[in-house]
Amino acid sequence: MTGLTTHVLDTALGKPAQGLRIDLFKIDGEARKHLKAVETNADGRVDGGPILIGEDFQVGSYELLFHAGDYLRATGATLTEPAFLDLVPIRFGIADTTGHYHVPLLISPYGYSTYRGS
């Protein structure tokens, strides 16, 4: 498989993060170009396959912006105002357009982690 995928898990609830909005940006120097907005399904993934694929899957720098605060509030999590984690940006580079770039997010009200998955 080639392209860009993600998966979001709620570590506080021990389940996939359903209904979490994610914005994808292409980074060019200081500029950010919004490419698309997606939302996670019941499995914490995005429906319809990779977020970027084909001719849109290009070498460059990108950002996934996870709307964690909105998601956490919707789950009933007790958050401070402002929330400790609201928007979680993950910037990464795509260097090989024949590869699969999987950027998972593990989220809770007070922490998150990510890695390049498979």
Coordinates of C-alpha atoms in Angstrom, one line a residue:
M1 CA 0.0 0.0 0.0
T2 CA 1.2 3.5 -0.7
G3 CA -0.2 6.8 0.6
L4 CA -0.9 8.5 4.0
T5 CA -3.1 7.0 6.7
T6 CA -3.8 7.6 10.3
H7 CA -5.5 5.9 13.3
V8 CA -6.5 7.6 16.5
L9 CA -6.9 5.7 19.8
D10 CA -8.3 7.2 23.0
T11 CA -6.0 5.7 25.7
A12 CA -8.1 7.2 28.6
L13 CA -11.2 5.2 27.4
G14 CA -9.3 2.3 25.9
K15 CA -11.0 2.5 22.5
P16 CA -10.8 4.0 19.1
A17 CA -11.5 7.8 18.9
Q18 CA -14.6 8.1 16.8
G19 CA -15.7 11.5 15.5
L20 CA -12.3 13.2 15.8
R21 CA -11.8 15.9 13.1
I22 CA -8.4 16.0 11.3
D23 CA -7.2 18.7 9.0
L24 CA -4.4 18.0 6.5
F25 CA -2.0 20.7 5.4
K26 CA 0.9 20.9 3.0
I27 CA 3.7 22.9 4.4
D28 CA 5.8 25.2 2.2
G29 CA 8.2 27.2 4.2
E30 CA 6.1 29.3 6.6
A31 CA 2.9 28.8 4.5
R32 CA 0.3 26.1 5.2
K33 CA -2.1 25.0 2.5
H34 CA -5.2 23.3 3.6
L35 CA -5.7 20.1 1.6
K36 CA -8.7 18.4 3.3
A37 CA -10.7 17.8 6.4
V38 CA -11.6 14.3 7.5
E39 CA -13.2 12.6 10.5
T40 CA -12.5 9.3 12.2
N41 CA -14.9 6.4 12.0
A42 CA -15.9 3.9 14.7
D43 CA -12.5 2.2 14.3
G44 CA -10.6 5.5 14.8
R45 CA -9.6 5.5 11.1
V46 CA -10.7 7.5 8.1
D47 CA -13.2 6.0 5.7
G48 CA -12.3 5.8 2.0
G49 CA -8.8 4.6 2.2
P50 CA -5.6 6.7 2.5
I51 CA -5.9 10.5 3.2
L52 CA -3.4 11.1 0.5
I53 CA -2.9 8.8 -2.5
G54 CA -2.0 8.9 -6.2
E55 CA -0.9 12.2 -7.7
D56 CA -1.8 14.0 -4.4
F57 CA 0.8 11.9 -2.5
Q58 CA 3.9 14.0 -3.1
V59 CA 7.3 14.5 -1.6
G60 CA 7.2 17.3 0.9
S61 CA 6.3 18.4 4.4
Y62 CA 2.8 18.0 5.8
E63 CA 0.8 18.6 9.0
L64 CA -2.0 16.6 10.5
L65 CA -4.0 18.8 12.9
F66 CA -6.0 16.7 15.3
H67 CA -9.0 18.5 17.0
A68 CA -8.4 16.7 20.2
G69 CA -10.2 19.2 22.5
D70 CA -13.5 19.0 20.6
Y71 CA -13.3 15.2 20.6
L72 CA -12.5 14.9 24.3
R73 CA -15.3 17.3 25.3
A74 CA -17.7 15.2 23.2
T75 CA -16.7 12.1 25.2
G76 CA -17.6 13.8 28.4
A77 CA -14.0 14.2 29.6
T78 CA -13.5 16.8 32.2
L79 CA -11.1 19.4 30.8
T80 CA -9.6 22.6 32.1
E81 CA -10.5 25.8 30.3
P82 CA -8.5 26.3 28.2
A83 CA -7.9 22.6 27.7
F84 CA -4.4 21.3 28.2
L85 CA -4.6 19.7 24.8
D86 CA -6.9 21.3 22.3
L87 CA -5.3 21.1 18.8
V88 CA -2.5 18.6 18.3
P89 CA -0.4 19.3 15.3
I90 CA 1.9 16.6 13.9
R91 CA 4.4 17.7 11.2
F92 CA 6.2 15.1 9.2
G93 CA 7.9 14.6 5.9
I94 CA 7.1 12.4 3.0
A95 CA 10.4 11.4 1.2
D96 CA 9.3 8.3 -0.7
T97 CA 6.1 8.3 -2.8
T98 CA 6.3 4.6 -3.2
G99 CA 6.0 4.0 0.5
H100 CA 3.2 3.9 3.1
Y101 CA 3.2 6.6 5.7
H102 CA 1.0 5.8 8.7
V103 CA 0.8 8.5 11.4
P104 CA -1.2 7.1 14.4
L105 CA -2.1 9.2 17.4
L106 CA -2.7 7.9 21.0
I107 CA -4.6 10.6 22.9
S108 CA -5.8 11.3 26.4
P109 CA -6.8 14.6 28.1
Y110 CA -3.2 15.2 29.3
G111 CA -1.0 13.5 26.9
Y112 CA -0.4 12.1 23.4
S113 CA 2.1 10.1 21.4
T114 CA 2.7 9.3 17.8
Y115 CA 5.2 7.3 15.7
R116 CA 5.6 6.2 12.1
G117 CA 3.5 3.1 12.0
S118 CA 3.1 0.4 9.3

